[in-house]
mmCIF file of C-alpha atoms and ligand atoms in Angstrom:
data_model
loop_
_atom_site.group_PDB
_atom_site.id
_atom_site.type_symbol
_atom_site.label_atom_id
_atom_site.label_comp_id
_atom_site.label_asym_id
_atom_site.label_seq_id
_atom_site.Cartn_x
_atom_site.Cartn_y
_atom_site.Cartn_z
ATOM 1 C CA UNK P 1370 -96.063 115.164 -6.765
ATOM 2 C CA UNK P 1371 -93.326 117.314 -8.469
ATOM 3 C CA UNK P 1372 -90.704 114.334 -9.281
ATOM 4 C CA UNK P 1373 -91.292 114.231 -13.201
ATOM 5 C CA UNK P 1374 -90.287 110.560 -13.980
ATOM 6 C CA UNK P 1375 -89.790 109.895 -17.608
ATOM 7 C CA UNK P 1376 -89.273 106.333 -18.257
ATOM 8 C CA UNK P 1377 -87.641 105.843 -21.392
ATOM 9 C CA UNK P 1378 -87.188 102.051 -23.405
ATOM 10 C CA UNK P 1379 -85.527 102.816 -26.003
ATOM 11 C CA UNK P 1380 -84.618 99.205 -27.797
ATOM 12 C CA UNK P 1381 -84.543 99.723 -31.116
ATOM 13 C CA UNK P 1382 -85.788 103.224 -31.148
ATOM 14 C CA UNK P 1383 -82.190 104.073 -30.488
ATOM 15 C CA UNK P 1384 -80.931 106.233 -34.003
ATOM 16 C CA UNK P 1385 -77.442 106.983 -34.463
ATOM 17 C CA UNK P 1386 -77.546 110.991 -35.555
ATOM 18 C CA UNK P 1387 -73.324 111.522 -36.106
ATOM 19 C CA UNK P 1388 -71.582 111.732 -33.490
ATOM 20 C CA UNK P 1389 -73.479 114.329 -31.923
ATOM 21 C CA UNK P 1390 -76.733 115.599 -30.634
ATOM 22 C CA UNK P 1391 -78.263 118.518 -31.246
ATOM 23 C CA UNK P 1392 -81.080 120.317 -30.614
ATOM 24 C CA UNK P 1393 -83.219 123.078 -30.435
ATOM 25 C CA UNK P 1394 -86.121 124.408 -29.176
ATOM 26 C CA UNK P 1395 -89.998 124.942 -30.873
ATOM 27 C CA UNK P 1396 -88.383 128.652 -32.024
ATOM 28 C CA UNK P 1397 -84.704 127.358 -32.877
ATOM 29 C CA UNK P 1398 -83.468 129.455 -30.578
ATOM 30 C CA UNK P 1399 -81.615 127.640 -28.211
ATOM 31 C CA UNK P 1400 -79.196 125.128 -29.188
ATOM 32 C CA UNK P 1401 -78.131 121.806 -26.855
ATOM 33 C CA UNK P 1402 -75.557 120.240 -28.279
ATOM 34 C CA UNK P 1403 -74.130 116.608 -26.240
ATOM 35 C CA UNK P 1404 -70.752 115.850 -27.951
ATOM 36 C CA UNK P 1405 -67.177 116.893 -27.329
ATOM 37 C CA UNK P 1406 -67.038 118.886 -30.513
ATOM 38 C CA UNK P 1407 -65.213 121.877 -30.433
ATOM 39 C CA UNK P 1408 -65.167 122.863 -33.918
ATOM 40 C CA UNK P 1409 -69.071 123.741 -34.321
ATOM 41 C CA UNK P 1410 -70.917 126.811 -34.011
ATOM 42 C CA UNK P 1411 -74.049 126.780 -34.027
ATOM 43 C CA UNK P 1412 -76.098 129.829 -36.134
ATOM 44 C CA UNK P 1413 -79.442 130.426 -34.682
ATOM 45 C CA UNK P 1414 -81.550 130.444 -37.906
ATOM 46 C CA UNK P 1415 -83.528 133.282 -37.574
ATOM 47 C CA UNK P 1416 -81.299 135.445 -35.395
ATOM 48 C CA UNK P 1417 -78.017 136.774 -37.013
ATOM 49 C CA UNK P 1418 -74.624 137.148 -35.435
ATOM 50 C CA UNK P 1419 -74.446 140.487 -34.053
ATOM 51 C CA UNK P 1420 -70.909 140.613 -33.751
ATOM 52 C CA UNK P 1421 -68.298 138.860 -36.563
ATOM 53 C CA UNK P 1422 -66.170 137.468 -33.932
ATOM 54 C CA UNK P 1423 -68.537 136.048 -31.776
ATOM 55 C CA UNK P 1424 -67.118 134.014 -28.941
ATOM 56 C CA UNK P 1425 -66.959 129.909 -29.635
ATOM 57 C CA UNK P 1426 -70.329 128.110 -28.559
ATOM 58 C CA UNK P 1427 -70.262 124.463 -27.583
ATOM 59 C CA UNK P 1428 -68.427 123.068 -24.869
ATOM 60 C CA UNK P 1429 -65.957 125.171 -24.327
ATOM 61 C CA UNK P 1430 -64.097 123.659 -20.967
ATOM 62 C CA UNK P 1431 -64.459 120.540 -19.774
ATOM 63 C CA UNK P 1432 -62.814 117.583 -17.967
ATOM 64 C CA UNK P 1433 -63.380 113.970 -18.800
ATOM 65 C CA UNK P 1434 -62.365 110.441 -18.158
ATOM 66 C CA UNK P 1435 -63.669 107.290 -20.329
ATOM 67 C CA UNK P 1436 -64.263 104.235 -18.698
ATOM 68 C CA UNK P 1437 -62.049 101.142 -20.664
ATOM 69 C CA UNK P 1438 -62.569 98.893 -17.457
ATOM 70 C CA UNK P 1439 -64.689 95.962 -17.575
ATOM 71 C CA UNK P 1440 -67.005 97.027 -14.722
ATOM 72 C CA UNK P 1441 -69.783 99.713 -15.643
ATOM 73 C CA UNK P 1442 -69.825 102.978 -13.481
ATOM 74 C CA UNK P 1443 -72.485 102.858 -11.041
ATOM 75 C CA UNK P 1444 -72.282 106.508 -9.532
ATOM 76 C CA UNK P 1445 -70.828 109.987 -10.754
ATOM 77 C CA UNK P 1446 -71.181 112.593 -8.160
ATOM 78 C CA UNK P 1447 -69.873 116.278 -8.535
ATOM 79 C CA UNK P 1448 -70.331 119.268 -6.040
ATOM 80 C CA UNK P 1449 -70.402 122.924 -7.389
ATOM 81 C CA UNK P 1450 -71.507 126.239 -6.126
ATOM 82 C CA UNK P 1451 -73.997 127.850 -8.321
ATOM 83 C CA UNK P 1452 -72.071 131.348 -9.393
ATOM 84 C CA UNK P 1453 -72.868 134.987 -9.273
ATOM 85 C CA UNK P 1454 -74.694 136.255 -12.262
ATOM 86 C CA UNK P 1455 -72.606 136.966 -15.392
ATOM 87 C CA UNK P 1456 -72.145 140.858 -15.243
ATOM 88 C CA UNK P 1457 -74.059 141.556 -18.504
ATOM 89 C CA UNK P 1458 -77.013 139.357 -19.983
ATOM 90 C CA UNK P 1459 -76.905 139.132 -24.261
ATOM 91 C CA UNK P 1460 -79.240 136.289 -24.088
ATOM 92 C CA UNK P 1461 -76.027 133.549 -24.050
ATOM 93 C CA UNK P 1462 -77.494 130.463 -22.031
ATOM 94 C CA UNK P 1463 -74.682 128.899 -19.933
ATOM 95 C CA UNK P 1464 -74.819 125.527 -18.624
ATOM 96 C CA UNK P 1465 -72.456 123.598 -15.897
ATOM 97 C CA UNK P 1466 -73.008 119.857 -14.924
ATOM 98 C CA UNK P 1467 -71.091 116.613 -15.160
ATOM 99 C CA UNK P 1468 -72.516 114.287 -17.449
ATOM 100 C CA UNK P 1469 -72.190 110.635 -18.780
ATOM 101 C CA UNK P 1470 -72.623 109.294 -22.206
ATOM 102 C CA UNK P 1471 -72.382 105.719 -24.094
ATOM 103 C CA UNK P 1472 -69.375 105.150 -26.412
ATOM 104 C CA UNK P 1473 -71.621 105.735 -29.294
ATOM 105 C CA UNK P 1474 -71.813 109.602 -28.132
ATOM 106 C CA UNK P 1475 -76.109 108.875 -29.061
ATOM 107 C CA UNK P 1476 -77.229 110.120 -25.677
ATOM 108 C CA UNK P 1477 -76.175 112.144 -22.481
ATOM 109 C CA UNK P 1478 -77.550 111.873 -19.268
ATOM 110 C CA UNK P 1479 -76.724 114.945 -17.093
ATOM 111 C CA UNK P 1480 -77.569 116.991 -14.334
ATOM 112 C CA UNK P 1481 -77.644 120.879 -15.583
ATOM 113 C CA UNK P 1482 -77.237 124.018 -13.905
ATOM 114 C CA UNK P 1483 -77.850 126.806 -16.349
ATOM 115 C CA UNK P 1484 -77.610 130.571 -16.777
ATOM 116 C CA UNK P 1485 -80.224 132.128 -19.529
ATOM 117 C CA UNK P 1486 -82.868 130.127 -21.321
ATOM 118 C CA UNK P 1487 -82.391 127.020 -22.620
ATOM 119 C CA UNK P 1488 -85.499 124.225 -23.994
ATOM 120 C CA UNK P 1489 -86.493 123.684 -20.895
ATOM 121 C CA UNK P 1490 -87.345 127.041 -19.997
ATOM 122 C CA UNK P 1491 -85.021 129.748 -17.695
ATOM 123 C CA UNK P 1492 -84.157 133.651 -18.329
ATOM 124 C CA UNK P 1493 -81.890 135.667 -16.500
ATOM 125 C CA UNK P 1494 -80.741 133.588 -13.596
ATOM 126 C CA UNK P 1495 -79.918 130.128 -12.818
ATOM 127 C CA UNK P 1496 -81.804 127.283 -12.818
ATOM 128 C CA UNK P 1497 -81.081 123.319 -12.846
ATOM 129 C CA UNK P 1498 -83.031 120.449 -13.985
ATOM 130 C CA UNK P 1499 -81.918 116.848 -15.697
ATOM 131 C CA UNK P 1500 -81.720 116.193 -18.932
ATOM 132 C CA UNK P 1501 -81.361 112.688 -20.866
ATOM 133 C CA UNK P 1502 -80.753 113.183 -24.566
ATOM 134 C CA UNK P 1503 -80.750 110.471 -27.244
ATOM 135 C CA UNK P 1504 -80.398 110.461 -30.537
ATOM 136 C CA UNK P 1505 -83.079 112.727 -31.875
ATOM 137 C CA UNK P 1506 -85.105 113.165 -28.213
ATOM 138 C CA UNK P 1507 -85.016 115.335 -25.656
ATOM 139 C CA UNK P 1508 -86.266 114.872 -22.076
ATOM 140 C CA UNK P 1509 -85.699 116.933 -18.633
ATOM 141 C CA UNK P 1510 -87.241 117.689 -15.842
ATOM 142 C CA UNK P 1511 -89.248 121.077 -14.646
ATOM 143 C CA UNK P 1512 -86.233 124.042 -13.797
ATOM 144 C CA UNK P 1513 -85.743 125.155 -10.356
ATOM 145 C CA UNK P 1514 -84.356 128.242 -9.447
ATOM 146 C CA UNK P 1515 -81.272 128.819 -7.750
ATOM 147 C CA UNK P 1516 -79.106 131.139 -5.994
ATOM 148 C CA UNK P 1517 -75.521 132.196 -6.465
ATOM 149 C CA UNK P 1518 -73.472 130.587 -3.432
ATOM 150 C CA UNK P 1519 -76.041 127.560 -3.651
ATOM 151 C CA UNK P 1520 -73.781 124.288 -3.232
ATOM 152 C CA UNK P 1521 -75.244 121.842 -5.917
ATOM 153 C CA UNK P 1522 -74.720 118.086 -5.575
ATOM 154 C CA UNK P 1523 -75.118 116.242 -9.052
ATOM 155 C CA UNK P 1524 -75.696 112.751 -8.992
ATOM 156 C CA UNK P 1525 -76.126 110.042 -12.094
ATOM 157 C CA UNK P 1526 -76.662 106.463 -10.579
ATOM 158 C CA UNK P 1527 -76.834 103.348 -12.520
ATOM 159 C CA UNK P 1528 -79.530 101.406 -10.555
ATOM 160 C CA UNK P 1529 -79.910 98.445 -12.710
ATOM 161 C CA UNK P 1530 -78.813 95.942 -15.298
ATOM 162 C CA UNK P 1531 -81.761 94.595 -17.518
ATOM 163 C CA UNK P 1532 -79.135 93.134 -19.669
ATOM 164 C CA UNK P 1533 -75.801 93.692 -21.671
ATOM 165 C CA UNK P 1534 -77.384 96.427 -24.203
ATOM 166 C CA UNK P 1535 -80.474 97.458 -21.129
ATOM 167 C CA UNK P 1536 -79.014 99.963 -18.076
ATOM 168 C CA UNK P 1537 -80.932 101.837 -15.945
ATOM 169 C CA UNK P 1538 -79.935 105.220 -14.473
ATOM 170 C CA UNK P 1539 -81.185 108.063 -12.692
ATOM 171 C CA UNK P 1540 -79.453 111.272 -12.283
ATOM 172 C CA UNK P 1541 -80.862 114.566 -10.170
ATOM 173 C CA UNK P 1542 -79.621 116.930 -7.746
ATOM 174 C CA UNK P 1543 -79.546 116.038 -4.516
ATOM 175 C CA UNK P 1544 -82.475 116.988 -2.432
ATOM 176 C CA UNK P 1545 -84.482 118.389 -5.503
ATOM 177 C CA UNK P 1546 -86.597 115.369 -6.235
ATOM 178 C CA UNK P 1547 -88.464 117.384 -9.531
ATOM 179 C CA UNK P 1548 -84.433 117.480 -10.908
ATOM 180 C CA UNK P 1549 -84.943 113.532 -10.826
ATOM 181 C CA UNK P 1550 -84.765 112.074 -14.301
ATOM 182 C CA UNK P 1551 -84.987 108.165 -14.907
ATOM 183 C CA UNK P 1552 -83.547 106.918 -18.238
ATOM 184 C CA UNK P 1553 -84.769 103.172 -18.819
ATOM 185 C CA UNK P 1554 -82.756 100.647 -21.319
ATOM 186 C CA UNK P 1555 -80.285 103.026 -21.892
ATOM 187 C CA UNK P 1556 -76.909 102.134 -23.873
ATOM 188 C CA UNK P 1557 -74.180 101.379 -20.945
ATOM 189 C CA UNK P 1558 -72.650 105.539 -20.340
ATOM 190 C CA UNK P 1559 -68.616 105.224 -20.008
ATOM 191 C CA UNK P 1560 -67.418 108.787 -20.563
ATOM 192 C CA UNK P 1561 -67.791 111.123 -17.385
ATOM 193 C CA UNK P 1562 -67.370 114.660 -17.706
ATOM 194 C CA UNK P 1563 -67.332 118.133 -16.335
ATOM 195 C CA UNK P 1564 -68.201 120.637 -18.248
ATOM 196 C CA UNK P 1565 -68.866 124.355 -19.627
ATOM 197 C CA UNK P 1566 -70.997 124.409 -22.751
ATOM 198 C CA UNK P 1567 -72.123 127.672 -23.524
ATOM 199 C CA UNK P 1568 -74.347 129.810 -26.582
ATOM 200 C CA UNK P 1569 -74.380 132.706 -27.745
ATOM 201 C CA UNK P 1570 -71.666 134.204 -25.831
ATOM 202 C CA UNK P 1571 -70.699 137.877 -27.225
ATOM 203 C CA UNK P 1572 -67.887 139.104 -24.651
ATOM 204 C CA UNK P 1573 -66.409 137.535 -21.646
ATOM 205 C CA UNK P 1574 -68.353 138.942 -19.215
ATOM 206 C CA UNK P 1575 -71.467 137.199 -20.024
ATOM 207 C CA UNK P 1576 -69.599 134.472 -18.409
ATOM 208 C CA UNK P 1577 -69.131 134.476 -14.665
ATOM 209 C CA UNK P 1578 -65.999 136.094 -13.282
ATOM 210 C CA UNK P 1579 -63.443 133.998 -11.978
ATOM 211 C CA UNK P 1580 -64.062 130.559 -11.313
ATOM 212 C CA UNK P 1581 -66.018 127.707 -10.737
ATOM 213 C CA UNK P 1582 -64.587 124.493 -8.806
ATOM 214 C CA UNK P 1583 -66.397 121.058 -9.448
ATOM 215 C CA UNK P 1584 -65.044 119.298 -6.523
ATOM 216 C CA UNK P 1585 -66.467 115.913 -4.398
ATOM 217 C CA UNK P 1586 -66.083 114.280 -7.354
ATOM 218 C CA UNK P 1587 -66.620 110.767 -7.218
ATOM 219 C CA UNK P 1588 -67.002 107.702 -9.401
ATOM 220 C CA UNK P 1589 -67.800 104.412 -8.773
ATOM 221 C CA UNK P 1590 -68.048 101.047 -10.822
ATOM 222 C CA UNK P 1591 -69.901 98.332 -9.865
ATOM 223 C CA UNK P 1592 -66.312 96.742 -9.377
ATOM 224 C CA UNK P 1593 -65.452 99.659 -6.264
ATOM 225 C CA UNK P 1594 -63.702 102.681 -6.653
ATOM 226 C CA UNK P 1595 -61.644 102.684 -10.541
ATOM 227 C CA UNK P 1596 -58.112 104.322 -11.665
ATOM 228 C CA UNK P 1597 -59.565 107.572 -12.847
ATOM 229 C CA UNK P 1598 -57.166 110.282 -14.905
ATOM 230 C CA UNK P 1599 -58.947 113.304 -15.881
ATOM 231 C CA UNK P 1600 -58.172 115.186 -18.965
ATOM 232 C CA UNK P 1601 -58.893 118.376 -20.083
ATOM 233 C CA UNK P 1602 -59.943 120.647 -22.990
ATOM 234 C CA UNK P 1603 -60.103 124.027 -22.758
ATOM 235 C CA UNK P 1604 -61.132 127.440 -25.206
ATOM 236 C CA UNK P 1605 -58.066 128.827 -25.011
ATOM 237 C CA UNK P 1606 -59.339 131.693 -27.103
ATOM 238 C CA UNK P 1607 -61.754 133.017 -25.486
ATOM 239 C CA UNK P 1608 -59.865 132.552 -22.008
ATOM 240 C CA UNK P 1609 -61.570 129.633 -20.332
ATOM 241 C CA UNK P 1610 -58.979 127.297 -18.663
ATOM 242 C CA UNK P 1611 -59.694 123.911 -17.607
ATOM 243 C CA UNK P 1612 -57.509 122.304 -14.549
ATOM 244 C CA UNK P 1613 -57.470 119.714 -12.605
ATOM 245 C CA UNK P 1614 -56.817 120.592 -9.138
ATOM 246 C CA UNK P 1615 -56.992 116.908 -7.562
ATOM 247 C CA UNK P 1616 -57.156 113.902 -9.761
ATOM 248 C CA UNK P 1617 -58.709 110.511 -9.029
ATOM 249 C CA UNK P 1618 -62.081 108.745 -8.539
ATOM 250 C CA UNK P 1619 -62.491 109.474 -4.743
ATOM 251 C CA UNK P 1620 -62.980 113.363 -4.096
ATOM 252 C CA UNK P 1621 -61.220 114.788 -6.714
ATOM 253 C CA UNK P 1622 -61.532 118.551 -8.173
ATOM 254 C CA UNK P 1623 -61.562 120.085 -11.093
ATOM 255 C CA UNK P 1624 -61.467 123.761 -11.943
ATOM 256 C CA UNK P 1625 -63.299 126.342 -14.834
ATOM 257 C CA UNK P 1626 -61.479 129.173 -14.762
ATOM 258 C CA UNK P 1627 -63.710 132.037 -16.781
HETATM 259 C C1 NAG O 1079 -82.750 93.652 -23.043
HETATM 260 O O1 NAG O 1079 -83.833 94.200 -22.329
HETATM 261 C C2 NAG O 1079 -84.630 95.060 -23.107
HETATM 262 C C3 NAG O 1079 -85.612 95.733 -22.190
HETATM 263 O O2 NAG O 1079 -86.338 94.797 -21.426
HETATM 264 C C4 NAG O 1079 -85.281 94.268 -24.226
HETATM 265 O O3 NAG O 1079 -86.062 95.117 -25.017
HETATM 266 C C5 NAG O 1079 -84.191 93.647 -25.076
HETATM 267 O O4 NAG O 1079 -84.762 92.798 -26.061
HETATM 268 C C6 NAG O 1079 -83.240 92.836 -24.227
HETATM 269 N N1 NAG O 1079 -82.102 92.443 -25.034
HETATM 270 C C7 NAG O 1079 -81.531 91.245 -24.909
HETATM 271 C C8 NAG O 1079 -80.315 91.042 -25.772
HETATM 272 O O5 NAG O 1079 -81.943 90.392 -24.162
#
């Protein structure tokens, strides 16, 4: 009754857009952006900056590790608490998930947990729902509130092979069926990450204090379990630190220091 299932077959409808997505929402105000580009940010078109040096926007922290191996990844699965709420609210939407994407970077399939509004709706607390972005489109699921201390369990499963250029995945949150998004003929999805992608940021503690700890995390290819080497990326500048606290495929952990 609340599961929204969008199935998506995508074909030829698949658009390369860069090597990025990005998106906003009916009012432009909220931005979505699914590559590992640093160097962007993103001006809200009809809001401007209220302070020159505005903290960076993107994905700011993040972990990742890109499948080379000959056997497609069949489950990602990452653990996370939800956080306390940011100190002070300046409308910045914060999001936290580990995602997966195809080695054209045209699409993302992720489970999100997110602080502030974002185009799927929110405000001033977190809320999670899956997202599947490619090329131009947009899909997720309804949001469901959560509360800080909350253990999230984000899952992206591949459960099928139509053929070499059809894969079928779902990802959700464990135990939240209406987080369950189905993506349909999607491009095979090689790079797994952990990440921090934030907007409209304007001093530190609109993030979370301290940190937050991805840990369970878990891959599997079709193969068994792969050699997995996280790296990391990190906005120095603004003080976010990326480590990695246990590396491998089988319960490793990764840390977001704030
Ligand atoms: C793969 O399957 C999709 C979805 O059924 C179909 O549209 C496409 O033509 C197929 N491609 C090949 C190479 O068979």
């Amino acid at each position: 009754m609340t599961t929204v299932l969008i199935i998506l077959h995508l074909g030829g409808n698949v658009h390369l857009v860069g090597d990025e997505i990005h998106m906003t929402d009916a009012s432009g105000t909220v931005v979505h952006v699914g590559h590992n580009d640093m160097s962007h940010v993103r001006h809200r078109g009809s809001h401007p900056e209220p302070h020159p040096k505005r903290e960076q926007s993107g994905w700011v922290a993040y972990a990742d590790w890109y499948n080379t191996g000959k056997s497609p990844i069949s489950n990602f699965v990452t653990s996370w608490p939800v956080p306390a709420a940011p100190k002070t609210y300046s409308g910045q939407t914060v999001f936290l998930f580990n995602s997966i994407e195809p080695a054209s970077g045209n699409a993302i399939l992720q489970p999100v947990l997110q602080y502030g509004v974002s185009a799927a709706g929110g405000g001033k607390y977190w809320s999670i729902a899956s997202w599947y972005l490619v090329g131009s489109q947009t899909y997720f699921t309804y949001l469901t509130k959560v509360q800080p201390n909350q253990v999230l369990n984000g899952v992206i499963t591949l459960t099928s092979i139509t053929n070499s250029t059809a894969y079928n995945y779902v990802s959700e949150f464990k135990g939240i069926s209406r987080s369950k998004i189905t993506a349909t003929g999607a491009e095979q999805l090689v790079w797994a990450t952990e990440t921090l992608e934030s907007y409209s940021v304007q001093q530190r503690s609109d993030y979370p204090t301290g940190s937050t700890v991805f840990s369970g995390i878990g891959i599997k290819t079709k193969a068994g379990v792969p050699k997995v080497t996280w790296s990391t990326v990190s906005d120095s500048a603004d003080g976010l630190k990326t480590k990695v606290n246990t590396q491998g495929a089988t319960n490793a952990k990764i840390t977001i220091q704030y």
